């Protein structure tokens, strides 16, 4: 039997499975706080920007090899930083003969302040001669305002510890206020790898390039007078430095035996000008107890061939100072 009032369901009702009208269920509204909505929107925008940026440049991002990173780091330095005294043109080279082991650089004349070999301990005035070389080098540099003063000598004695001959000479000059020429200080440097007299000159030329960016127009070596021929006639000739641009300033020999010993040393270099074999090579190895090694070709590109040359014939390649003649 039908109800008395039949017809379509009224709005807001629905028919149940039994056909009777029931109130409609309302959907539940969930409200998201506005601050959270803002945060989500910002995050999504940021993620989108990052994705777009990576897509644009990601393929170009590479890790530079170590050599490139080193090159970029070096190029960040100005020329003035890389070559601190590029305005100078000549070289005063003081060859070291001993390692300073004292603590007081003001008292450098005492024999206990230097590492001396047995034969040196018996020579009167030995340590004073080291002081004389330091002072003479400073005076030569003071007389030539365009010069670099370079103390040369490596860490040659194991018992003295890892101290370079050149470093001790520089510090003695400093302690003595540069012997009345304090202006020389800004032009005074060290070369701390040389293990013999040939390397004093060879590495001195290389170190000069590192300081100035060019090669010296004149070289003056300071040492003992009895070594003049060795430096001037042998070492200079081995590196083919122009004789007209080379000088030697020496102090007197302290004993006749020093002159006699020089004859044997000169004879060894006469047959092996670059000191690469035999007794000279063995002595060089003995004077490198801390395995410092020498200068590599990368330090002075224009000298690369000479630094690797062992003779016995003279080095035949191009040299920067030989091109000036």
Short mmCIF file of N, CA and C in Angstrom, two decimals, residues 121-258:
data_model
loop_
_atom_site.label_atom_id
_atom_site.label_comp_id
_atom_site.label_asym_id
_atom_site.label_seq_id
_atom_site.Cartn_x
_atom_site.Cartn_y
_atom_site.Cartn_z
N UNK A 121 137.64 21.80 13.09
CA UNK A 121 137.79 22.14 14.51
C UNK A 121 139.22 22.54 14.84
N UNK A 122 140.16 22.07 14.05
CA UNK A 122 141.56 22.34 14.32
C UNK A 122 142.06 23.62 13.64
N UNK A 123 141.21 24.23 12.85
CA UNK A 123 141.62 25.42 12.08
C UNK A 123 141.29 26.67 12.88
N UNK A 124 142.31 27.45 13.17
CA UNK A 124 142.10 28.71 13.88
C UNK A 124 141.41 29.72 12.96
N UNK A 125 140.36 30.33 13.47
CA UNK A 125 139.65 31.34 12.70
C UNK A 125 138.60 30.77 11.75
N UNK A 126 138.29 29.47 11.93
CA UNK A 126 137.34 28.84 11.01
C UNK A 126 135.96 29.50 11.07
N UNK A 127 135.40 29.63 12.26
CA UNK A 127 134.05 30.21 12.36
C UNK A 127 134.06 31.69 12.00
N UNK A 128 135.17 32.36 12.30
CA UNK A 128 135.27 33.77 11.91
C UNK A 128 135.22 33.92 10.38
N UNK A 129 135.72 32.91 9.67
CA UNK A 129 135.68 32.99 8.21
C UNK A 129 134.24 32.87 7.69
N UNK A 130 133.41 32.11 8.38
CA UNK A 130 132.00 32.05 7.99
C UNK A 130 131.36 33.42 8.16
N UNK A 131 131.67 34.04 9.29
CA UNK A 131 131.14 35.39 9.55
C UNK A 131 131.63 36.37 8.49
N UNK A 132 132.89 36.20 8.07
CA UNK A 132 133.45 37.10 7.06
C UNK A 132 132.70 36.97 5.74
N UNK A 133 132.33 35.75 5.38
CA UNK A 133 131.58 35.54 4.13
C UNK A 133 130.20 36.19 4.21
N UNK A 134 129.56 36.02 5.35
CA UNK A 134 128.23 36.63 5.52
C UNK A 134 128.32 38.14 5.39
N UNK A 135 129.29 38.70 6.10
CA UNK A 135 129.45 40.15 6.07
C UNK A 135 129.83 40.65 4.68
N UNK A 136 130.73 39.94 4.01
CA UNK A 136 131.16 40.35 2.68
C UNK A 136 129.99 40.30 1.69
N UNK A 137 129.15 39.30 1.82
CA UNK A 137 127.98 39.23 0.96
C UNK A 137 127.05 40.40 1.17
N UNK A 138 126.83 40.76 2.43
CA UNK A 138 125.97 41.91 2.74
C UNK A 138 126.57 43.19 2.17
N UNK A 139 127.88 43.36 2.32
CA UNK A 139 128.54 44.57 1.81
C UNK A 139 128.45 44.64 0.28
N UNK A 140 128.61 43.50 -0.39
CA UNK A 140 128.49 43.49 -1.85
C UNK A 140 127.07 43.88 -2.27
N UNK A 141 126.08 43.38 -1.55
CA UNK A 141 124.69 43.71 -1.87
C UNK A 141 124.39 45.17 -1.58
N UNK A 142 124.97 45.70 -0.51
CA UNK A 142 124.75 47.11 -0.18
C UNK A 142 125.32 48.02 -1.26
N UNK A 143 126.42 47.59 -1.87
CA UNK A 143 127.05 48.40 -2.92
C UNK A 143 126.30 48.32 -4.25
N UNK A 144 125.41 47.35 -4.38
CA UNK A 144 124.64 47.18 -5.61
C UNK A 144 123.16 47.12 -5.27
N UNK A 145 122.47 48.24 -5.29
CA UNK A 145 121.06 48.29 -4.88
C UNK A 145 120.12 47.50 -5.79
N UNK A 146 120.61 47.03 -6.93
CA UNK A 146 119.77 46.23 -7.83
C UNK A 146 120.03 44.73 -7.67
N UNK A 147 120.71 44.35 -6.59
CA UNK A 147 121.11 42.96 -6.42
C UNK A 147 120.19 42.20 -5.46
N UNK A 148 120.11 40.90 -5.70
CA UNK A 148 119.52 39.95 -4.75
C UNK A 148 120.68 39.31 -4.00
N UNK A 149 120.63 39.32 -2.67
CA UNK A 149 121.61 38.62 -1.85
C UNK A 149 121.05 37.24 -1.53
N UNK A 150 121.78 36.20 -1.93
CA UNK A 150 121.28 34.85 -1.76
C UNK A 150 122.30 34.00 -1.01
N UNK A 151 121.92 33.54 0.18
CA UNK A 151 122.74 32.60 0.93
C UNK A 151 122.36 31.20 0.47
N UNK A 152 123.37 30.39 0.10
CA UNK A 152 123.10 29.09 -0.51
C UNK A 152 123.71 27.95 0.31
N UNK A 153 122.91 26.93 0.56
CA UNK A 153 123.40 25.75 1.28
C UNK A 153 122.26 24.98 1.91
N UNK A 154 122.26 23.67 1.74
CA UNK A 154 121.15 22.85 2.20
C UNK A 154 121.32 22.28 3.60
N UNK A 155 120.48 21.30 3.91
CA UNK A 155 120.50 20.61 5.20
C UNK A 155 121.49 19.45 5.08
N UNK A 156 122.75 19.76 5.22
CA UNK A 156 123.81 18.85 4.80
C UNK A 156 124.32 17.90 5.87
N UNK A 157 123.96 18.10 7.13
CA UNK A 157 124.53 17.28 8.20
C UNK A 157 123.43 16.67 9.06
N UNK A 158 123.40 15.33 9.11
CA UNK A 158 122.37 14.65 9.90
C UNK A 158 122.47 15.00 11.37
N UNK A 159 123.68 15.07 11.90
CA UNK A 159 123.86 15.35 13.33
C UNK A 159 123.42 16.76 13.71
N UNK A 160 123.40 17.65 12.74
CA UNK A 160 122.98 19.03 13.01
C UNK A 160 121.47 19.19 12.97
N UNK A 161 120.77 18.15 12.55
CA UNK A 161 119.32 18.25 12.42
C UNK A 161 118.93 18.91 11.11
N UNK A 162 117.63 19.01 10.86
CA UNK A 162 117.15 19.57 9.59
C UNK A 162 117.27 21.09 9.52
N UNK A 163 118.50 21.55 9.61
CA UNK A 163 118.79 22.99 9.52
C UNK A 163 119.63 23.24 8.27
N UNK A 164 119.25 24.22 7.52
CA UNK A 164 119.98 24.53 6.30
C UNK A 164 121.13 25.50 6.58
N UNK A 165 122.22 25.31 5.87
CA UNK A 165 123.35 26.24 5.98
C UNK A 165 122.89 27.66 5.67
N UNK A 166 122.11 27.81 4.61
CA UNK A 166 121.67 29.14 4.18
C UNK A 166 120.83 29.83 5.25
N UNK A 167 119.96 29.08 5.90
CA UNK A 167 119.11 29.67 6.93
C UNK A 167 119.95 30.25 8.07
N UNK A 168 120.97 29.49 8.50
CA UNK A 168 121.84 29.98 9.57
C UNK A 168 122.57 31.25 9.18
N UNK A 169 123.05 31.32 7.95
CA UNK A 169 123.75 32.53 7.49
C UNK A 169 122.80 33.73 7.53
N UNK A 170 121.59 33.54 7.04
CA UNK A 170 120.62 34.64 7.02
C UNK A 170 120.32 35.12 8.44
N UNK A 171 120.13 34.19 9.36
CA UNK A 171 119.78 34.57 10.73
C UNK A 171 120.95 35.23 11.46
N UNK A 172 122.17 34.82 11.14
CA UNK A 172 123.33 35.50 11.72
C UNK A 172 123.40 36.94 11.22
N UNK A 173 123.16 37.15 9.94
CA UNK A 173 123.13 38.52 9.41
C UNK A 173 122.03 39.34 10.09
N UNK A 174 120.90 38.73 10.29
CA UNK A 174 119.78 39.42 10.95
C UNK A 174 120.15 39.81 12.38
N UNK A 175 120.78 38.88 13.11
CA UNK A 175 121.15 39.15 14.50
C UNK A 175 122.19 40.25 14.59
N UNK A 176 122.98 40.42 13.55
CA UNK A 176 124.01 41.46 13.53
C UNK A 176 123.54 42.72 12.79
N UNK A 177 122.22 42.87 12.68
CA UNK A 177 121.63 44.06 12.07
C UNK A 177 122.22 44.33 10.69
N UNK A 178 122.50 43.23 9.98
CA UNK A 178 122.99 43.34 8.61
C UNK A 178 124.25 44.19 8.51
N UNK A 179 125.03 44.12 9.58
CA UNK A 179 126.36 44.75 9.61
C UNK A 179 126.33 46.21 9.19
N UNK A 180 125.31 46.89 9.64
CA UNK A 180 125.20 48.31 9.36
C UNK A 180 124.49 48.66 8.07
N UNK A 181 123.98 47.64 7.37
CA UNK A 181 123.26 47.88 6.11
C UNK A 181 121.86 47.24 6.18
N UNK A 182 121.01 47.73 7.06
CA UNK A 182 119.69 47.09 7.26
C UNK A 182 118.81 47.10 6.02
N UNK A 183 119.10 48.00 5.08
CA UNK A 183 118.27 48.06 3.87
C UNK A 183 118.45 46.82 2.99
N UNK A 184 119.53 46.06 3.23
CA UNK A 184 119.78 44.85 2.44
C UNK A 184 118.78 43.75 2.79
N UNK A 185 118.22 43.81 3.97
CA UNK A 185 117.34 42.73 4.45
C UNK A 185 116.22 42.40 3.48
N UNK A 186 115.60 43.40 2.92
CA UNK A 186 114.45 43.15 2.03
C UNK A 186 114.87 42.48 0.72
N UNK A 187 116.19 42.47 0.46
CA UNK A 187 116.70 41.84 -0.77
C UNK A 187 117.47 40.56 -0.48
N UNK A 188 117.41 40.08 0.76
CA UNK A 188 118.19 38.91 1.17
C UNK A 188 117.29 37.67 1.29
N UNK A 189 117.72 36.57 0.66
CA UNK A 189 116.92 35.34 0.63
C UNK A 189 117.84 34.13 0.80
N UNK A 190 117.24 32.96 0.82
CA UNK A 190 118.02 31.73 0.98
C UNK A 190 117.71 30.74 -0.14
N UNK A 191 118.70 29.92 -0.43
CA UNK A 191 118.54 28.76 -1.32
C UNK A 191 118.96 27.56 -0.47
N UNK A 192 118.07 26.63 -0.18
CA UNK A 192 118.30 25.64 0.87
C UNK A 192 118.34 24.20 0.37
N UNK A 193 118.86 23.98 -0.83
CA UNK A 193 118.96 22.62 -1.36
C UNK A 193 120.36 22.24 -1.83
N UNK A 194 121.23 23.20 -2.02
CA UNK A 194 122.56 22.91 -2.57
C UNK A 194 123.36 22.00 -1.64
N UNK A 195 124.05 21.01 -2.27
CA UNK A 195 124.84 20.05 -1.50
C UNK A 195 126.32 20.09 -1.85
N UNK A 196 126.68 20.91 -2.83
CA UNK A 196 128.09 21.11 -3.17
C UNK A 196 128.22 22.43 -3.91
N UNK A 197 129.44 22.75 -4.29
CA UNK A 197 129.70 24.07 -4.87
C UNK A 197 129.03 24.24 -6.23
N UNK A 198 128.97 23.17 -7.04
CA UNK A 198 128.29 23.31 -8.33
C UNK A 198 126.81 23.62 -8.12
N UNK A 199 126.19 22.94 -7.17
CA UNK A 199 124.78 23.20 -6.90
C UNK A 199 124.57 24.57 -6.28
N UNK A 200 125.56 25.09 -5.57
CA UNK A 200 125.45 26.47 -5.09
C UNK A 200 125.14 27.41 -6.25
N UNK A 201 125.89 27.24 -7.34
CA UNK A 201 125.69 28.11 -8.50
C UNK A 201 124.43 27.73 -9.29
N UNK A 202 124.28 26.44 -9.59
CA UNK A 202 123.15 25.98 -10.39
C UNK A 202 121.82 26.31 -9.71
N UNK A 203 121.69 25.91 -8.46
CA UNK A 203 120.44 26.16 -7.73
C UNK A 203 120.28 27.63 -7.39
N UNK A 204 121.41 28.32 -7.24
CA UNK A 204 121.33 29.77 -6.99
C UNK A 204 120.68 30.49 -8.16
N UNK A 205 121.03 30.09 -9.38
CA UNK A 205 120.42 30.69 -10.57
C UNK A 205 118.93 30.37 -10.65
N UNK A 206 118.58 29.15 -10.30
CA UNK A 206 117.17 28.75 -10.32
C UNK A 206 116.37 29.51 -9.26
N UNK A 207 116.93 29.59 -8.07
CA UNK A 207 116.24 30.30 -6.99
C UNK A 207 116.08 31.78 -7.33
N UNK A 208 117.07 32.35 -7.97
CA UNK A 208 116.97 33.75 -8.39
C UNK A 208 115.77 33.94 -9.31
N UNK A 209 115.57 33.00 -10.22
CA UNK A 209 114.41 33.09 -11.12
C UNK A 209 113.11 33.05 -10.32
N UNK A 210 113.04 32.20 -9.32
CA UNK A 210 111.82 32.11 -8.50
C UNK A 210 111.52 33.43 -7.79
N UNK A 211 112.53 34.17 -7.50
CA UNK A 211 112.36 35.43 -6.77
C UNK A 211 112.08 36.61 -7.69
N UNK A 212 112.60 36.57 -8.90
CA UNK A 212 112.51 37.74 -9.78
C UNK A 212 111.68 37.52 -11.04
N UNK A 213 111.56 36.28 -11.47
CA UNK A 213 110.85 36.01 -12.72
C UNK A 213 111.73 36.13 -13.95
N UNK A 214 113.02 36.38 -13.75
CA UNK A 214 113.96 36.43 -14.87
C UNK A 214 115.32 35.95 -14.37
N UNK A 215 116.32 36.02 -15.21
CA UNK A 215 117.65 35.54 -14.84
C UNK A 215 118.62 36.71 -14.71
N UNK A 216 119.62 36.57 -13.84
CA UNK A 216 120.48 37.72 -13.52
C UNK A 216 121.35 38.16 -14.69
N UNK A 217 121.58 39.44 -14.73
CA UNK A 217 122.48 39.99 -15.76
C UNK A 217 123.94 39.91 -15.32
N UNK A 218 124.15 39.69 -14.03
CA UNK A 218 125.51 39.55 -13.50
C UNK A 218 125.46 38.72 -12.23
N UNK A 219 126.46 37.86 -12.04
CA UNK A 219 126.55 37.01 -10.84
C UNK A 219 127.88 37.28 -10.15
N UNK A 220 127.81 37.50 -8.83
CA UNK A 220 129.01 37.61 -8.00
C UNK A 220 128.94 36.53 -6.93
N UNK A 221 129.95 35.68 -6.85
CA UNK A 221 130.00 34.61 -5.86
C UNK A 221 130.96 35.02 -4.75
N UNK A 222 130.56 34.77 -3.50
CA UNK A 222 131.39 35.07 -2.33
C UNK A 222 131.78 33.75 -1.67
N UNK A 223 133.09 33.58 -1.41
CA UNK A 223 133.56 32.36 -0.77
C UNK A 223 135.03 32.48 -0.42
N UNK A 224 135.72 31.33 -0.38
CA UNK A 224 137.16 31.33 -0.13
C UNK A 224 137.90 31.61 -1.44
N UNK A 225 138.97 32.35 -1.33
CA UNK A 225 139.73 32.72 -2.52
C UNK A 225 140.26 31.50 -3.26
N UNK A 226 140.62 30.44 -2.52
CA UNK A 226 141.21 29.28 -3.18
C UNK A 226 140.17 28.50 -4.01
N UNK A 227 138.89 28.83 -3.88
CA UNK A 227 137.86 28.17 -4.69
C UNK A 227 137.49 29.00 -5.93
N UNK A 228 138.18 30.09 -6.14
CA UNK A 228 137.83 30.99 -7.24
C UNK A 228 137.90 30.27 -8.59
N UNK A 229 138.98 29.54 -8.83
CA UNK A 229 139.13 28.86 -10.12
C UNK A 229 138.03 27.83 -10.34
N UNK A 230 137.66 27.12 -9.27
CA UNK A 230 136.61 26.12 -9.40
C UNK A 230 135.29 26.75 -9.84
N UNK A 231 134.92 27.84 -9.20
CA UNK A 231 133.67 28.51 -9.56
C UNK A 231 133.76 29.21 -10.91
N UNK A 232 134.85 29.94 -11.09
CA UNK A 232 134.94 30.82 -12.25
C UNK A 232 135.23 30.06 -13.54
N UNK A 233 136.07 29.04 -13.45
CA UNK A 233 136.49 28.34 -14.66
C UNK A 233 135.70 27.05 -14.92
N UNK A 234 135.23 26.39 -13.85
CA UNK A 234 134.55 25.10 -14.02
C UNK A 234 133.03 25.22 -13.92
N UNK A 235 132.55 25.66 -12.78
CA UNK A 235 131.09 25.71 -12.58
C UNK A 235 130.44 26.71 -13.53
N UNK A 236 131.06 27.86 -13.68
CA UNK A 236 130.50 28.87 -14.59
C UNK A 236 130.46 28.32 -16.02
N UNK A 237 131.54 27.64 -16.41
CA UNK A 237 131.59 27.07 -17.76
C UNK A 237 130.57 25.95 -17.93
N UNK A 238 130.34 25.17 -16.87
CA UNK A 238 129.39 24.06 -16.95
C UNK A 238 127.97 24.55 -17.19
N UNK A 239 127.63 25.69 -16.60
CA UNK A 239 126.28 26.25 -16.83
C UNK A 239 126.29 27.25 -17.99
N UNK A 240 127.47 27.44 -18.58
CA UNK A 240 127.65 28.33 -19.74
C UNK A 240 127.21 29.76 -19.45
N UNK A 241 127.54 30.22 -18.26
CA UNK A 241 127.22 31.61 -17.94
C UNK A 241 128.34 32.49 -18.51
N UNK A 242 128.01 33.63 -19.09
CA UNK A 242 129.03 34.48 -19.73
C UNK A 242 130.14 34.90 -18.76
N UNK A 243 131.37 34.72 -19.14
CA UNK A 243 132.50 35.08 -18.28
C UNK A 243 132.53 36.57 -17.98
N UNK A 244 132.09 37.37 -18.92
CA UNK A 244 132.10 38.83 -18.73
C UNK A 244 131.04 39.30 -17.74
N UNK A 245 130.12 38.41 -17.37
CA UNK A 245 129.06 38.78 -16.43
C UNK A 245 129.18 38.01 -15.12
N UNK A 246 130.41 37.55 -14.83
CA UNK A 246 130.63 36.70 -13.65
C UNK A 246 131.83 37.21 -12.86
N UNK A 247 131.66 37.32 -11.54
CA UNK A 247 132.75 37.77 -10.67
C UNK A 247 132.84 36.85 -9.45
N UNK A 248 134.02 36.85 -8.83
CA UNK A 248 134.22 36.07 -7.61
C UNK A 248 134.97 36.93 -6.61
N UNK A 249 134.44 36.99 -5.39
CA UNK A 249 135.08 37.74 -4.31
C UNK A 249 135.39 36.76 -3.19
N UNK A 250 136.68 36.64 -2.84
CA UNK A 250 137.05 35.62 -1.86
C UNK A 250 137.82 36.14 -0.67
N UNK A 251 137.80 35.34 0.41
CA UNK A 251 138.60 35.62 1.60
C UNK A 251 139.78 34.66 1.60
N UNK A 252 140.88 35.01 2.28
CA UNK A 252 142.09 34.19 2.22
C UNK A 252 141.89 32.78 2.80
N UNK A 253 142.69 31.85 2.30
CA UNK A 253 142.70 30.50 2.85
C UNK A 253 143.25 30.55 4.27
N UNK A 254 142.71 29.71 5.15
CA UNK A 254 143.14 29.72 6.55
C UNK A 254 144.36 28.84 6.78
N UNK A 255 144.53 27.82 5.95
CA UNK A 255 145.67 26.90 6.10
C UNK A 255 146.17 26.47 4.72
N UNK A 256 147.44 26.10 4.62
CA UNK A 256 147.95 25.57 3.34
C UNK A 256 147.25 24.28 2.93
N UNK A 257 146.81 23.49 3.91
CA UNK A 257 146.15 22.23 3.58
C UNK A 257 144.83 22.45 2.85
N UNK A 258 144.19 23.59 3.10
CA UNK A 258 142.94 23.89 2.40
C UNK A 258 143.19 24.05 0.91
#
